[in-house]
Structures are given as C-alpha cells and as structure tokens.
C-alpha cells in the first residue's frame, strides 16, 4: 500500500546514528518487527511508569540496580507496558551487560540491544521522532486522500464493483464483498488471478469467523469488517493477503476497508438492483462474451456465487419478451425463474444478454434430461408473458462452452417466426426454410431477391385487382400438381390454367421448370415473413 509503514525496531537499529554504535541484539531476535512509537531516554529505576507502550528505551545503565530481583522487576515492567525494546550503552558504567539483565530479557523474549560504541542519544531522539512525526503526517495525508476518493465515488453514484475495485487498488490486496451466506458478490483483485482468490470461497469463508471489529481473522489472516444495510449486518468485506502472502495488517488497510464498507452501505441505500442479482448478470455476460481469463476463473466465480458447476451439464435458454407495455419487471422474472429451477434441481445464472434477451444458464445433473426443465421454465415465463419466445442452445459440459450454447440459442431466437404452431420452446432442429428466412428478414439481399422474383406480380395484382399471387402460392404448395391446386383454390381447371399462364407472362418464367418453381417458392416464403408485423424491410412492390 502507498504511504509510510510504521518504523520498526529493526529499522531504528539500521539508522546511521545508531549503527555507528555497532548495536548487538542479545535478546528478542524475533521481535525486531515491533513498531517504535517514540524514543524515551531515561536513567530512572522505574521508567515504565512514564511509558504508554511502543517506546524505544535508551539508557547508559547508570540507574540499573545491583539486586537481581530489582533487575528482573525493571525488565518485567518494561515488557508488561509494551515497550519496543531496551538499548543500553556499554561505555560509562558497564563494558559487559549484567548477566541478570540479559537473563531477565531472554526470559520474556524482550528485545535487549547493546551499544559498545558511543551514541548521541539526543541525536537519536531527534532523528527517530522526526521520522515518526513525518510518518504520522503522511498517514494523515493518506487518510484524507482515501476519504476524498471514496467521497467522490459516493457522490457520483459509483457502482459497487468500482468501489470494491478502488479498495483493492489502494491497498494492493484482493478485496471481496460477500453476503451473509458466504456468496462472493464482488471481487477486486489487482494483479491477482480471480481464480486463486475465489476458489473454494464458501469453505474458506466459513472457516473465517466474523470479528466484532475490523481485524485479522481465520487461518488465512483475512482482514474483515462488517457491511450493514438499514442498521442490520448485510455481509462483510474481506481483504486477503497480497501477492507475496503478506496480510493486510497496517492501520491504513483497516481504514480503506472501513471507508469501503461505508461507501457500499450508502450505495445500497440508493441503488435498486440487488447486488447478488447484479453479480449473476455480470458473470453471465462475461461468459457469453468470453471475457473470463480461464475456465478455472469462470468456475471459481460461479461457485463463489453458489452455483455448482463441477460435474454438471449446462445449457443456455433465452427468453425474448413480447413487445408491448406492461408485463413483469426483469428482476421479478429472474427471481421467479431462479426459484422455479431450484425447485426442479437446477442451478441458474440469469441476466440480460446481447440481443435484448433474458439469458438463463442452467446447470443440472447429467442424469437429469434438460427438456422437462426448459418446458417448466417456459411455462413459468408464459404465465406473465404468453407471447414470449423461449429458445434454447445446445447442451454443453463446461462453462467455457457457454458462448457456443448462447450463440445457438440466439440464432434460434432470431428464427422463431411469430404465428407458428405453439411450442413450449424453440431449438436448432426447428429452423427450417421459413425460420431461416425470417432470421434473415433484415438482410437487403433477401429483400432484393423477393422484389426481383415477385415484385412485378404484386404490382399486377394491385393494378388490375387480380389475385395471381394467391394462385401461385396454391400451385407451389401443391408441388406443381395443377389438379390438386385448382381444387384447393376452388377454381375450375380451365380457369386455374389461365391464371398460371398469366403468371408466366407477367413474370417471364416457366412454371414447368423445377428450378424456377423452387426459386419462386423461396421468394414467396420470404415474402410472407417480411409481411409479418415483427418483420423488417419493405415487401415486394412497396415504394
């Protein structure tokens, strides 16, 4: 994290002013990371009564008592008050440290440092105090910067993903927002793989008990703070160890985490979409648009949201709502479908996907057939939107194949022709000529083809009040059987033949040619789908 780290005992001993005295650590070798809050020069027998903890005590040894019991009490009091360490100069009274002093310090694992050479204690005090005060000023400046950053995010209504991402950026540690059931809703991981952060999330999170305040918790040393909503605990923020494995132990880390929690609480009061729902939508969109860096990352994110995917089959279902006012709110429909599929034994991700569809990713046991699941989903959708189109892609075995299933479902959705016989859902096998041409209805080349093949006949009917287009349709539907076609059209054979000759004359074609009949049949099919209310582009003969 940017900013000054606290000055430690080891740092102080490396300063030139102390290093000049050739310091020798004889006790508390593993305590050199203790922070030094202040420097205290003393020649008193009871210096601990003037300390508050964190002080580096400097002495010439002049006041040290001869009585071993008093020496032990001297050390005990320093250790109990939490002094950073004791530095004794071996120049005036002592040239070798008293054995009782060394023994007492080692018994408490209290840092004892010997200075065989002369050291100017006043200069030590000046230098160390200036460093401590400078660090405190830098900490205050950093605190103000953090405050300003999160205030700006709050005032402009930043999304929760951005707030958590900023916390991760400022701290250099992964930061995760989870709800009360240990679902990882948002993850910010600068320079880290999301996969490593989220893998096995629920198990690891449940092993990290919630502390009463912001502090380290659990076997992985997570820094944890609560996130509240309307006065009740909603979830918690977790700051994990950084890339080097170092936990977030500094006061600035706690400050960043707490400011993030406050910003998220305010954001939750002003934003209507539930963050769990937002997380599902984001993941589904990332899967569809292939933005996950690896299959492992996609799996870790899905399972951190409570969606089991290992050993499951997957399929994408698209819901295309009917055009028109009213209807169910997207969030309400997503919640209902999630509950419906959970009752059927399938896990789901839902969210808006490209093409203005509601996307539903189903994960189900391999022994469970998918068709009954999709039929049940379709019935649920049509309870509130009877004209909605439900389309389905192919079944896949891994999240990395989600995009393929989505692409297939999107092609099916584009080809679902209004007015076709009612089906609970549409799939790839339903795409025939009519559906294919409907999917291509916006293509100028299709429109030009229809105009070129049938435009003159449509204009002739409009100009002369005839109905040759219907006659042609009946003839082609009868596969060129004139007798059957005449009967279906309720015309005499002679009258029907005359109309066919008129069609050949207007179009300049030979209806006895199989190839030309095929061309006209395709054109008529395209013409019919272009005339549908949901179609696009002009029909033949339009201006």
PDB file of N, CA and C in Angstrom, residues 174-263:
ATOM      1  N   UNK A 174      -6.268  -8.190  -2.651  1.00  0.00           N
ATOM      2  CA  UNK A 174      -7.599  -8.564  -3.134  1.00  0.00           C
ATOM      3  C   UNK A 174      -8.651  -8.210  -2.090  1.00  0.00           C
ATOM      4  N   UNK A 175      -9.785  -7.697  -2.556  1.00  0.00           N
ATOM      5  CA  UNK A 175     -10.885  -7.335  -1.666  1.00  0.00           C
ATOM      6  C   UNK A 175     -12.151  -8.006  -2.191  1.00  0.00           C
ATOM      7  N   UNK A 176     -12.879  -8.669  -1.307  1.00  0.00           N
ATOM      8  CA  UNK A 176     -14.087  -9.404  -1.694  1.00  0.00           C
ATOM      9  C   UNK A 176     -15.245  -8.950  -0.818  1.00  0.00           C
ATOM     10  N   UNK A 177     -16.391  -8.682  -1.461  1.00  0.00           N
ATOM     11  CA  UNK A 177     -17.631  -8.413  -0.752  1.00  0.00           C
ATOM     12  C   UNK A 177     -18.472  -9.684  -0.791  1.00  0.00           C
ATOM     13  N   UNK A 178     -18.874 -10.159   0.369  1.00  0.00           N
ATOM     14  CA  UNK A 178     -19.714 -11.352   0.422  1.00  0.00           C
ATOM     15  C   UNK A 178     -20.961 -11.059   1.241  1.00  0.00           C
ATOM     16  N   UNK A 179     -22.019 -11.867   1.003  1.00  0.00           N
ATOM     17  CA  UNK A 179     -23.235 -11.700   1.792  1.00  0.00           C
ATOM     18  C   UNK A 179     -23.217 -12.652   2.987  1.00  0.00           C
ATOM     19  N   UNK A 180     -24.324 -12.717   3.712  1.00  0.00           N
ATOM     20  CA  UNK A 180     -24.341 -13.478   4.956  1.00  0.00           C
ATOM     21  C   UNK A 180     -24.273 -14.981   4.752  1.00  0.00           C
ATOM     22  N   UNK A 181     -24.578 -15.454   3.544  1.00  0.00           N
ATOM     23  CA  UNK A 181     -24.493 -16.895   3.286  1.00  0.00           C
ATOM     24  C   UNK A 181     -23.209 -17.235   2.520  1.00  0.00           C
ATOM     25  N   UNK A 182     -22.229 -16.357   2.646  1.00  0.00           N
ATOM     26  CA  UNK A 182     -20.871 -16.599   2.133  1.00  0.00           C
ATOM     27  C   UNK A 182     -20.823 -16.738   0.616  1.00  0.00           C
ATOM     28  N   UNK A 183     -21.645 -15.952  -0.070  1.00  0.00           N
ATOM     29  CA  UNK A 183     -21.562 -15.868  -1.529  1.00  0.00           C
ATOM     30  C   UNK A 183     -20.721 -14.653  -1.885  1.00  0.00           C
ATOM     31  N   UNK A 184     -19.682 -14.853  -2.666  1.00  0.00           N
ATOM     32  CA  UNK A 184     -18.799 -13.751  -3.063  1.00  0.00           C
ATOM     33  C   UNK A 184     -19.495 -12.939  -4.153  1.00  0.00           C
ATOM     34  N   UNK A 185     -19.983 -11.767  -3.780  1.00  0.00           N
ATOM     35  CA  UNK A 185     -20.793 -10.948  -4.691  1.00  0.00           C
ATOM     36  C   UNK A 185     -19.910 -10.112  -5.616  1.00  0.00           C
ATOM     37  N   UNK A 186     -18.825  -9.545  -5.082  1.00  0.00           N
ATOM     38  CA  UNK A 186     -17.920  -8.707  -5.875  1.00  0.00           C
ATOM     39  C   UNK A 186     -16.494  -9.045  -5.465  1.00  0.00           C
ATOM     40  N   UNK A 187     -15.620  -9.104  -6.450  1.00  0.00           N
ATOM     41  CA  UNK A 187     -14.211  -9.394  -6.172  1.00  0.00           C
ATOM     42  C   UNK A 187     -13.336  -8.393  -6.904  1.00  0.00           C
ATOM     43  N   UNK A 188     -12.483  -7.704  -6.160  1.00  0.00           N
ATOM     44  CA  UNK A 188     -11.466  -6.846  -6.750  1.00  0.00           C
ATOM     45  C   UNK A 188     -10.112  -7.472  -6.492  1.00  0.00           C
ATOM     46  N   UNK A 189      -9.372  -7.750  -7.556  1.00  0.00           N
ATOM     47  CA  UNK A 189      -8.105  -8.480  -7.381  1.00  0.00           C
ATOM     48  C   UNK A 189      -7.026  -7.895  -8.280  1.00  0.00           C
ATOM     49  N   UNK A 190      -6.446  -6.763  -7.909  1.00  0.00           N
ATOM     50  CA  UNK A 190      -5.417  -6.146  -8.757  1.00  0.00           C
ATOM     51  C   UNK A 190      -4.160  -6.999  -8.805  1.00  0.00           C
ATOM     52  N   UNK A 191      -3.761  -7.393 -10.003  1.00  0.00           N
ATOM     53  CA  UNK A 191      -2.546  -8.172 -10.154  1.00  0.00           C
ATOM     54  C   UNK A 191      -2.683  -9.607  -9.691  1.00  0.00           C
ATOM     55  N   UNK A 192      -3.878 -10.019  -9.284  1.00  0.00           N
ATOM     56  CA  UNK A 192      -4.105 -11.385  -8.840  1.00  0.00           C
ATOM     57  C   UNK A 192      -5.060 -12.072  -9.811  1.00  0.00           C
ATOM     58  N   UNK A 193      -4.966 -13.374  -9.904  1.00  0.00           N
ATOM     59  CA  UNK A 193      -5.967 -14.115 -10.649  1.00  0.00           C
ATOM     60  C   UNK A 193      -7.206 -14.285  -9.786  1.00  0.00           C
ATOM     61  N   UNK A 194      -8.357 -13.949 -10.342  1.00  0.00           N
ATOM     62  CA  UNK A 194      -9.607 -14.125  -9.602  1.00  0.00           C
ATOM     63  C   UNK A 194      -9.782 -15.580  -9.195  1.00  0.00           C
ATOM     64  N   UNK A 195      -9.291 -16.472 -10.031  1.00  0.00           N
ATOM     65  CA  UNK A 195      -9.422 -17.897  -9.735  1.00  0.00           C
ATOM     66  C   UNK A 195      -8.783 -18.238  -8.390  1.00  0.00           C
ATOM     67  N   UNK A 196      -7.563 -17.748  -8.167  1.00  0.00           N
ATOM     68  CA  UNK A 196      -6.879 -18.039  -6.912  1.00  0.00           C
ATOM     69  C   UNK A 196      -7.561 -17.422  -5.711  1.00  0.00           C
ATOM     70  N   UNK A 197      -8.182 -16.270  -5.912  1.00  0.00           N
ATOM     71  CA  UNK A 197      -8.851 -15.593  -4.802  1.00  0.00           C
ATOM     72  C   UNK A 197     -10.145 -16.301  -4.429  1.00  0.00           C
ATOM     73  N   UNK A 198     -10.917 -16.751  -5.414  1.00  0.00           N
ATOM     74  CA  UNK A 198     -12.278 -17.249  -5.169  1.00  0.00           C
ATOM     75  C   UNK A 198     -12.398 -18.759  -5.076  1.00  0.00           C
ATOM     76  N   UNK A 199     -11.403 -19.507  -5.500  1.00  0.00           N
ATOM     77  CA  UNK A 199     -11.513 -20.971  -5.466  1.00  0.00           C
ATOM     78  C   UNK A 199     -11.791 -21.447  -4.035  1.00  0.00           C
ATOM     79  N   UNK A 200     -12.812 -22.280  -3.899  1.00  0.00           N
ATOM     80  CA  UNK A 200     -13.191 -22.795  -2.580  1.00  0.00           C
ATOM     81  C   UNK A 200     -13.665 -21.721  -1.625  1.00  0.00           C
ATOM     82  N   UNK A 201     -14.286 -20.665  -2.157  1.00  0.00           N
ATOM     83  CA  UNK A 201     -14.589 -19.493  -1.345  1.00  0.00           C
ATOM     84  C   UNK A 201     -15.479 -19.811  -0.142  1.00  0.00           C
ATOM     85  N   UNK A 202     -16.586 -20.479  -0.361  1.00  0.00           N
ATOM     86  CA  UNK A 202     -17.526 -20.680   0.741  1.00  0.00           C
ATOM     87  C   UNK A 202     -16.877 -21.458   1.885  1.00  0.00           C
ATOM     88  N   UNK A 203     -16.143 -22.516   1.560  1.00  0.00           N
ATOM     89  CA  UNK A 203     -15.480 -23.306   2.601  1.00  0.00           C
ATOM     90  C   UNK A 203     -14.476 -22.441   3.379  1.00  0.00           C
ATOM     91  N   UNK A 204     -13.665 -21.682   2.659  1.00  0.00           N
ATOM     92  CA  UNK A 204     -12.659 -20.845   3.307  1.00  0.00           C
ATOM     93  C   UNK A 204     -13.318 -19.736   4.133  1.00  0.00           C
ATOM     94  N   UNK A 205     -14.386 -19.171   3.600  1.00  0.00           N
ATOM     95  CA  UNK A 205     -15.057 -18.083   4.298  1.00  0.00           C
ATOM     96  C   UNK A 205     -15.701 -18.573   5.591  1.00  0.00           C
ATOM     97  N   UNK A 206     -16.323 -19.734   5.526  1.00  0.00           N
ATOM     98  CA  UNK A 206     -16.958 -20.267   6.736  1.00  0.00           C
ATOM     99  C   UNK A 206     -15.931 -20.604   7.814  1.00  0.00           C
ATOM    100  N   UNK A 207     -14.688 -20.820   7.397  1.00  0.00           N
ATOM    101  CA  UNK A 207     -13.629 -21.065   8.366  1.00  0.00           C
ATOM    102  C   UNK A 207     -13.013 -19.794   8.925  1.00  0.00           C
ATOM    103  N   UNK A 208     -13.551 -18.645   8.519  1.00  0.00           N
ATOM    104  CA  UNK A 208     -13.048 -17.346   9.000  1.00  0.00           C
ATOM    105  C   UNK A 208     -14.136 -16.680   9.822  1.00  0.00           C
ATOM    106  N   UNK A 209     -14.092 -16.804  11.141  1.00  0.00           N
ATOM    107  CA  UNK A 209     -15.172 -16.254  11.973  1.00  0.00           C
ATOM    108  C   UNK A 209     -15.238 -14.736  11.880  1.00  0.00           C
ATOM    109  N   UNK A 210     -16.444 -14.176  11.956  1.00  0.00           N
ATOM    110  CA  UNK A 210     -16.581 -12.709  11.890  1.00  0.00           C
ATOM    111  C   UNK A 210     -16.136 -12.058  13.186  1.00  0.00           C
ATOM    112  N   UNK A 211     -15.170 -11.147  13.145  1.00  0.00           N
ATOM    113  CA  UNK A 211     -14.751 -10.446  14.368  1.00  0.00           C
ATOM    114  C   UNK A 211     -15.751  -9.355  14.731  1.00  0.00           C
ATOM    115  N   UNK A 212     -15.645  -8.881  15.952  1.00  0.00           N
ATOM    116  CA  UNK A 212     -16.545  -7.815  16.409  1.00  0.00           C
ATOM    117  C   UNK A 212     -16.173  -6.463  15.821  1.00  0.00           C
ATOM    118  N   UNK A 213     -14.931  -6.328  15.397  1.00  0.00           N
ATOM    119  CA  UNK A 213     -14.486  -5.080  14.785  1.00  0.00           C
ATOM    120  C   UNK A 213     -13.540  -5.427  13.641  1.00  0.00           C
ATOM    121  N   UNK A 214     -13.021  -4.414  12.977  1.00  0.00           N
ATOM    122  CA  UNK A 214     -12.129  -4.648  11.850  1.00  0.00           C
ATOM    123  C   UNK A 214     -10.799  -5.203  12.342  1.00  0.00           C
ATOM    124  N   UNK A 215     -10.540  -6.465  12.013  1.00  0.00           N
ATOM    125  CA  UNK A 215      -9.292  -7.077  12.442  1.00  0.00           C
ATOM    126  C   UNK A 215      -9.044  -8.357  11.657  1.00  0.00           C
ATOM    127  N   UNK A 216      -7.833  -8.898  11.822  1.00  0.00           N
ATOM    128  CA  UNK A 216      -7.475 -10.136  11.151  1.00  0.00           C
ATOM    129  C   UNK A 216      -8.256 -11.293  11.758  1.00  0.00           C
ATOM    130  N   UNK A 217      -8.623 -12.248  10.870  1.00  0.00           N
ATOM    131  CA  UNK A 217      -9.409 -13.386  11.341  1.00  0.00           C
ATOM    132  C   UNK A 217      -9.121 -14.595  10.470  1.00  0.00           C
ATOM    133  N   UNK A 218      -9.245 -15.774  11.072  1.00  0.00           N
ATOM    134  CA  UNK A 218      -9.166 -17.024  10.324  1.00  0.00           C
ATOM    135  C   UNK A 218      -7.757 -17.486  10.025  1.00  0.00           C
ATOM    136  N   UNK A 219      -7.643 -18.711   9.500  1.00  0.00           N
ATOM    137  CA  UNK A 219      -6.326 -19.313   9.246  1.00  0.00           C
ATOM    138  C   UNK A 219      -5.535 -18.633   8.148  1.00  0.00           C
ATOM    139  N   UNK A 220      -6.222 -17.886   7.264  1.00  0.00           N
ATOM    140  CA  UNK A 220      -5.509 -17.230   6.165  1.00  0.00           C
ATOM    141  C   UNK A 220      -5.197 -15.764   6.468  1.00  0.00           C
ATOM    142  N   UNK A 221      -5.492 -15.317   7.689  1.00  0.00           N
ATOM    143  CA  UNK A 221      -5.238 -13.924   8.080  1.00  0.00           C
ATOM    144  C   UNK A 221      -5.955 -12.936   7.158  1.00  0.00           C
ATOM    145  N   UNK A 222      -7.274 -13.097   7.076  1.00  0.00           N
ATOM    146  CA  UNK A 222      -8.094 -12.141   6.327  1.00  0.00           C
ATOM    147  C   UNK A 222      -8.414 -10.951   7.230  1.00  0.00           C
ATOM    148  N   UNK A 223      -8.300  -9.746   6.674  1.00  0.00           N
ATOM    149  CA  UNK A 223      -8.770  -8.556   7.373  1.00  0.00           C
ATOM    150  C   UNK A 223     -10.257  -8.409   7.060  1.00  0.00           C
ATOM    151  N   UNK A 224     -11.089  -8.388   8.097  1.00  0.00           N
ATOM    152  CA  UNK A 224     -12.537  -8.486   7.915  1.00  0.00           C
ATOM    153  C   UNK A 224     -13.233  -7.314   8.597  1.00  0.00           C
ATOM    154  N   UNK A 225     -14.245  -6.765   7.908  1.00  0.00           N
ATOM    155  CA  UNK A 225     -15.116  -5.753   8.527  1.00  0.00           C
ATOM    156  C   UNK A 225     -16.536  -5.984   8.064  1.00  0.00           C
ATOM    157  N   UNK A 226     -17.505  -5.570   8.871  1.00  0.00           N
ATOM    158  CA  UNK A 226     -18.918  -5.792   8.556  1.00  0.00           C
ATOM    159  C   UNK A 226     -19.421  -4.736   7.584  1.00  0.00           C
ATOM    160  N   UNK A 227     -20.424  -5.131   6.769  1.00  0.00           N
ATOM    161  CA  UNK A 227     -21.147  -4.203   5.894  1.00  0.00           C
ATOM    162  C   UNK A 227     -22.606  -4.241   6.326  1.00  0.00           C
ATOM    163  N   UNK A 228     -23.162  -3.066   6.604  1.00  0.00           N
ATOM    164  CA  UNK A 228     -24.535  -3.007   7.108  1.00  0.00           C
ATOM    165  C   UNK A 228     -25.473  -2.395   6.078  1.00  0.00           C
ATOM    166  N   UNK A 229     -26.767  -2.683   6.263  1.00  0.00           N
ATOM    167  CA  UNK A 229     -27.816  -2.119   5.407  1.00  0.00           C
ATOM    168  C   UNK A 229     -29.041  -1.885   6.282  1.00  0.00           C
ATOM    169  N   UNK A 230     -29.434  -0.621   6.375  1.00  0.00           N
ATOM    170  CA  UNK A 230     -30.572  -0.221   7.212  1.00  0.00           C
ATOM    171  C   UNK A 230     -30.396  -0.710   8.660  1.00  0.00           C
ATOM    172  N   UNK A 231     -29.184  -0.553   9.178  1.00  0.00           N
ATOM    173  CA  UNK A 231     -28.918  -0.856  10.578  1.00  0.00           C
ATOM    174  C   UNK A 231     -28.675  -2.318  10.881  1.00  0.00           C
ATOM    175  N   UNK A 232     -28.764  -3.194   9.879  1.00  0.00           N
ATOM    176  CA  UNK A 232     -28.535  -4.610  10.113  1.00  0.00           C
ATOM    177  C   UNK A 232     -27.339  -5.079   9.294  1.00  0.00           C
ATOM    178  N   UNK A 233     -26.632  -6.052   9.833  1.00  0.00           N
ATOM    179  CA  UNK A 233     -25.482  -6.584   9.115  1.00  0.00           C
ATOM    180  C   UNK A 233     -25.958  -7.316   7.866  1.00  0.00           C
ATOM    181  N   UNK A 234     -25.458  -6.887   6.708  1.00  0.00           N
ATOM    182  CA  UNK A 234     -25.849  -7.488   5.427  1.00  0.00           C
ATOM    183  C   UNK A 234     -24.812  -8.506   4.946  1.00  0.00           C
ATOM    184  N   UNK A 235     -23.547  -8.231   5.202  1.00  0.00           N
ATOM    185  CA  UNK A 235     -22.464  -9.089   4.739  1.00  0.00           C
ATOM    186  C   UNK A 235     -21.159  -8.582   5.329  1.00  0.00           C
ATOM    187  N   UNK A 236     -20.076  -8.857   4.650  1.00  0.00           N
ATOM    188  CA  UNK A 236     -18.789  -8.370   5.143  1.00  0.00           C
ATOM    189  C   UNK A 236     -17.815  -8.195   3.994  1.00  0.00           C
ATOM    190  N   UNK A 237     -16.848  -7.323   4.257  1.00  0.00           N
ATOM    191  CA  UNK A 237     -15.750  -7.087   3.329  1.00  0.00           C
ATOM    192  C   UNK A 237     -14.523  -7.812   3.850  1.00  0.00           C
ATOM    193  N   UNK A 238     -13.803  -8.432   2.922  1.00  0.00           N
ATOM    194  CA  UNK A 238     -12.618  -9.193   3.289  1.00  0.00           C
ATOM    195  C   UNK A 238     -11.445  -8.694   2.459  1.00  0.00           C
ATOM    196  N   UNK A 239     -10.325  -8.403   3.126  1.00  0.00           N
ATOM    197  CA  UNK A 239      -9.091  -8.045   2.433  1.00  0.00           C
ATOM    198  C   UNK A 239      -8.102  -9.194   2.657  1.00  0.00           C
ATOM    199  N   UNK A 240      -7.707  -9.851   1.577  1.00  0.00           N
ATOM    200  CA  UNK A 240      -6.864 -11.029   1.655  1.00  0.00           C
ATOM    201  C   UNK A 240      -5.388 -10.647   1.608  1.00  0.00           C
ATOM    202  N   UNK A 241      -4.486 -11.567   1.969  1.00  0.00           N
ATOM    203  CA  UNK A 241      -3.051 -11.296   1.807  1.00  0.00           C
ATOM    204  C   UNK A 241      -2.708 -10.944   0.371  1.00  0.00           C
ATOM    205  N   UNK A 242      -1.652 -10.144   0.191  1.00  0.00           N
ATOM    206  CA  UNK A 242      -1.270  -9.712  -1.153  1.00  0.00           C
ATOM    207  C   UNK A 242      -0.518 -10.815  -1.891  1.00  0.00           C
ATOM    208  N   UNK A 243       0.024 -10.471  -3.050  1.00  0.00           N
ATOM    209  CA  UNK A 243       0.663 -11.475  -3.900  1.00  0.00           C
ATOM    210  C   UNK A 243       1.856 -12.140  -3.226  1.00  0.00           C
ATOM    211  N   UNK A 244       2.492 -11.438  -2.304  1.00  0.00           N
ATOM    212  CA  UNK A 244       3.643 -12.011  -1.595  1.00  0.00           C
ATOM    213  C   UNK A 244       3.224 -12.842  -0.396  1.00  0.00           C
ATOM    214  N   UNK A 245       1.914 -12.862  -0.106  1.00  0.00           N
ATOM    215  CA  UNK A 245       1.424 -13.603   1.057  1.00  0.00           C
ATOM    216  C   UNK A 245       1.348 -12.788   2.318  1.00  0.00           C
ATOM    217  N   UNK A 246       1.701 -11.491   2.252  1.00  0.00           N
ATOM    218  CA  UNK A 246       1.672 -10.641   3.447  1.00  0.00           C
ATOM    219  C   UNK A 246       0.236 -10.214   3.744  1.00  0.00           C
ATOM    220  N   UNK A 247      -0.250 -10.412   4.977  1.00  0.00           N
ATOM    221  CA  UNK A 247      -1.617  -9.987   5.308  1.00  0.00           C
ATOM    222  C   UNK A 247      -1.719  -8.478   5.421  1.00  0.00           C
ATOM    223  N   UNK A 248      -2.951  -7.984   5.382  1.00  0.00           N
ATOM    224  CA  UNK A 248      -3.212  -6.541   5.488  1.00  0.00           C
ATOM    225  C   UNK A 248      -3.253  -6.168   6.965  1.00  0.00           C
ATOM    226  N   UNK A 249      -2.103  -5.828   7.523  1.00  0.00           N
ATOM    227  CA  UNK A 249      -2.017  -5.600   8.968  1.00  0.00           C
ATOM    228  C   UNK A 249      -1.926  -4.126   9.343  1.00  0.00           C
ATOM    229  N   UNK A 250      -1.672  -3.244   8.391  1.00  0.00           N
ATOM    230  CA  UNK A 250      -1.468  -1.842   8.725  1.00  0.00           C
ATOM    231  C   UNK A 250      -2.775  -1.121   9.023  1.00  0.00           C
ATOM    232  N   UNK A 251      -2.703  -0.039   9.792  1.00  0.00           N
ATOM    233  CA  UNK A 251      -3.915   0.745  10.085  1.00  0.00           C
ATOM    234  C   UNK A 251      -4.544   1.338   8.829  1.00  0.00           C
ATOM    235  N   UNK A 252      -3.725   1.597   7.801  1.00  0.00           N
ATOM    236  CA  UNK A 252      -4.289   2.145   6.562  1.00  0.00           C
ATOM    237  C   UNK A 252      -5.165   1.115   5.865  1.00  0.00           C
ATOM    238  N   UNK A 253      -4.807  -0.150   5.974  1.00  0.00           N
ATOM    239  CA  UNK A 253      -5.638  -1.186   5.359  1.00  0.00           C
ATOM    240  C   UNK A 253      -7.008  -1.224   6.018  1.00  0.00           C
ATOM    241  N   UNK A 254      -7.016  -1.157   7.350  1.00  0.00           N
ATOM    242  CA  UNK A 254      -8.292  -1.142   8.062  1.00  0.00           C
ATOM    243  C   UNK A 254      -9.103   0.092   7.685  1.00  0.00           C
ATOM    244  N   UNK A 255      -8.434   1.238   7.552  1.00  0.00           N
ATOM    245  CA  UNK A 255      -9.121   2.472   7.184  1.00  0.00           C
ATOM    246  C   UNK A 255      -9.766   2.336   5.801  1.00  0.00           C
ATOM    247  N   UNK A 256      -9.019   1.794   4.838  1.00  0.00           N
ATOM    248  CA  UNK A 256      -9.557   1.623   3.490  1.00  0.00           C
ATOM    249  C   UNK A 256     -10.758   0.682   3.515  1.00  0.00           C
ATOM    250  N   UNK A 257     -10.644  -0.421   4.253  1.00  0.00           N
ATOM    251  CA  UNK A 257     -11.735  -1.387   4.292  1.00  0.00           C
ATOM    252  C   UNK A 257     -12.984  -0.779   4.922  1.00  0.00           C
ATOM    253  N   UNK A 258     -12.808  -0.009   5.991  1.00  0.00           N
ATOM    254  CA  UNK A 258     -13.962   0.603   6.655  1.00  0.00           C
ATOM    255  C   UNK A 258     -14.597   1.690   5.796  1.00  0.00           C
ATOM    256  N   UNK A 259     -13.785   2.478   5.082  1.00  0.00           N
ATOM    257  CA  UNK A 259     -14.346   3.503   4.193  1.00  0.00           C
ATOM    258  C   UNK A 259     -15.085   2.830   3.024  1.00  0.00           C
ATOM    259  N   UNK A 260     -14.573   1.705   2.569  1.00  0.00           N
ATOM    260  CA  UNK A 260     -15.261   0.958   1.515  1.00  0.00           C
ATOM    261  C   UNK A 260     -16.610   0.464   2.000  1.00  0.00           C
ATOM    262  N   UNK A 261     -16.651  -0.065   3.219  1.00  0.00           N
ATOM    263  CA  UNK A 261     -17.911  -0.545   3.787  1.00  0.00           C
ATOM    264  C   UNK A 261     -18.934   0.579   3.888  1.00  0.00           C
ATOM    265  N   UNK A 262     -18.492   1.756   4.309  1.00  0.00           N
ATOM    266  CA  UNK A 262     -19.398   2.900   4.410  1.00  0.00           C
ATOM    267  C   UNK A 262     -19.942   3.297   3.039  1.00  0.00           C
ATOM    268  N   UNK A 263     -19.055   3.362   2.046  1.00  0.00           N
ATOM    269  CA  UNK A 263     -19.483   3.726   0.691  1.00  0.00           C
ATOM    270  C   UNK A 263     -20.475   2.704   0.142  1.00  0.00           C
TER     271      UNK A 263
END
